[in-house]
mmCIF file of C-alpha atoms in Angstrom:
data_model
loop_
_atom_site.group_PDB
_atom_site.id
_atom_site.type_symbol
_atom_site.label_atom_id
_atom_site.label_comp_id
_atom_site.label_asym_id
_atom_site.label_seq_id
_atom_site.Cartn_x
_atom_site.Cartn_y
_atom_site.Cartn_z
ATOM 1 C CA MET P 169 18.623 63.129 54.773
ATOM 2 C CA PRO P 170 19.924 59.715 55.903
ATOM 3 C CA ARG P 171 21.964 59.534 59.098
ATOM 4 C CA LEU P 172 25.087 57.380 59.313
ATOM 5 C CA HIS P 173 26.784 56.477 62.608
ATOM 6 C CA VAL P 174 30.515 55.866 62.138
ATOM 7 C CA PRO P 175 32.879 54.901 64.978
ATOM 8 C CA TYR P 176 36.106 56.888 64.919
ATOM 9 C CA ILE P 177 39.284 57.543 66.863
ATOM 10 C CA VAL P 178 41.031 60.867 67.426
ATOM 11 C CA GLU P 179 44.687 61.237 68.387
ATOM 12 C CA GLN P 180 47.227 64.023 68.503
ATOM 13 C CA ASP P 181 50.537 63.185 66.833
ATOM 14 C CA GLU P 182 53.983 64.184 68.070
ATOM 15 C CA ASP P 183 54.039 67.463 66.116
ATOM 16 C CA GLY P 184 50.680 68.561 67.589
ATOM 17 C CA THR P 185 48.437 67.815 64.597
ATOM 18 C CA TRP P 186 45.138 66.135 65.428
ATOM 19 C CA LEU P 187 44.148 63.072 63.370
ATOM 20 C CA ALA P 188 40.664 61.547 63.190
ATOM 21 C CA GLU P 189 40.245 58.137 61.556
ATOM 22 C CA ALA P 190 37.253 55.950 60.708
ATOM 23 C CA ALA P 191 36.531 52.802 58.724
ATOM 24 C CA LEU P 192 33.470 53.309 56.550
ATOM 25 C CA THR P 193 33.701 49.693 55.333
ATOM 26 C CA PRO P 194 36.417 47.057 55.744
ATOM 27 C CA ASP P 195 37.932 48.429 52.523
ATOM 28 C CA ILE P 196 37.346 52.178 52.937
ATOM 29 C CA PHE P 197 39.365 53.952 55.623
ATOM 30 C CA LEU P 198 38.976 57.711 55.977
ATOM 31 C CA GLN P 199 41.049 60.324 57.742
ATOM 32 C CA GLY P 200 40.735 63.937 58.794
ATOM 33 C CA GLU P 201 43.329 66.243 60.269
ATOM 34 C CA GLY P 202 43.491 69.687 61.788
ATOM 35 C CA GLU P 203 45.120 71.990 64.285
ATOM 36 C CA THR P 204 42.401 71.165 66.851
ATOM 37 C CA ARG P 205 40.402 68.064 67.720
ATOM 38 C CA GLU P 206 37.264 69.744 66.372
ATOM 39 C CA ALA P 207 38.976 70.673 63.089
ATOM 40 C CA ALA P 208 40.142 67.076 62.600
ATOM 41 C CA LEU P 209 36.601 65.788 63.209
ATOM 42 C CA GLU P 210 35.137 68.316 60.774
ATOM 43 C CA ASP P 211 37.701 67.250 58.148
ATOM 44 C CA LEU P 212 36.733 63.607 58.784
ATOM 45 C CA ARG P 213 33.021 64.487 58.382
ATOM 46 C CA THR P 214 33.861 66.076 55.025
ATOM 47 C CA SER P 215 35.767 62.937 53.950
ATOM 48 C CA ILE P 216 32.869 60.693 54.974
ATOM 49 C CA THR P 217 30.347 62.888 53.150
ATOM 50 C CA GLN P 218 32.446 62.776 49.970
ATOM 51 C CA ALA P 219 33.017 59.007 50.190
ATOM 52 C CA THR P 220 29.304 58.284 50.659
ATOM 53 C CA ALA P 221 28.450 60.611 47.764
ATOM 54 C CA ASP P 222 30.912 58.672 45.580
ATOM 55 C CA SER P 223 30.234 55.104 46.805
ATOM 56 C CA GLY P 224 26.844 55.261 48.500
ATOM 57 C CA ILE P 225 26.022 54.600 52.129
ATOM 58 C CA PRO P 226 27.210 51.133 53.189
ATOM 59 C CA ASP P 227 24.845 48.549 54.647
ATOM 60 C CA GLN P 228 24.857 48.394 58.432
ATOM 61 C CA LEU P 229 24.266 45.604 60.892
ATOM 62 C CA VAL P 230 22.842 46.600 64.257
ATOM 63 C CA ILE P 231 23.192 44.166 67.150
ATOM 64 C CA ASP P 232 21.658 44.627 70.599
ATOM 65 C CA LEU P 233 24.167 43.485 73.206
ATOM 66 C CA PRO P 234 23.030 42.006 76.512
#
């Protein structure tokens, strides 16, 4: 199974809900939410899995920084 590394951010909003967000491509933004940080990340993983099943895995550019 291919492995995809996706940068993400996780924040808790003012009502206590955790939100996890990631950009799969410049045009595809995905979000997950949950009562805990872990639940939000799991919801985001599900969204990413569904998006890649629908659209395919995007090309990646890897750059080694000095």
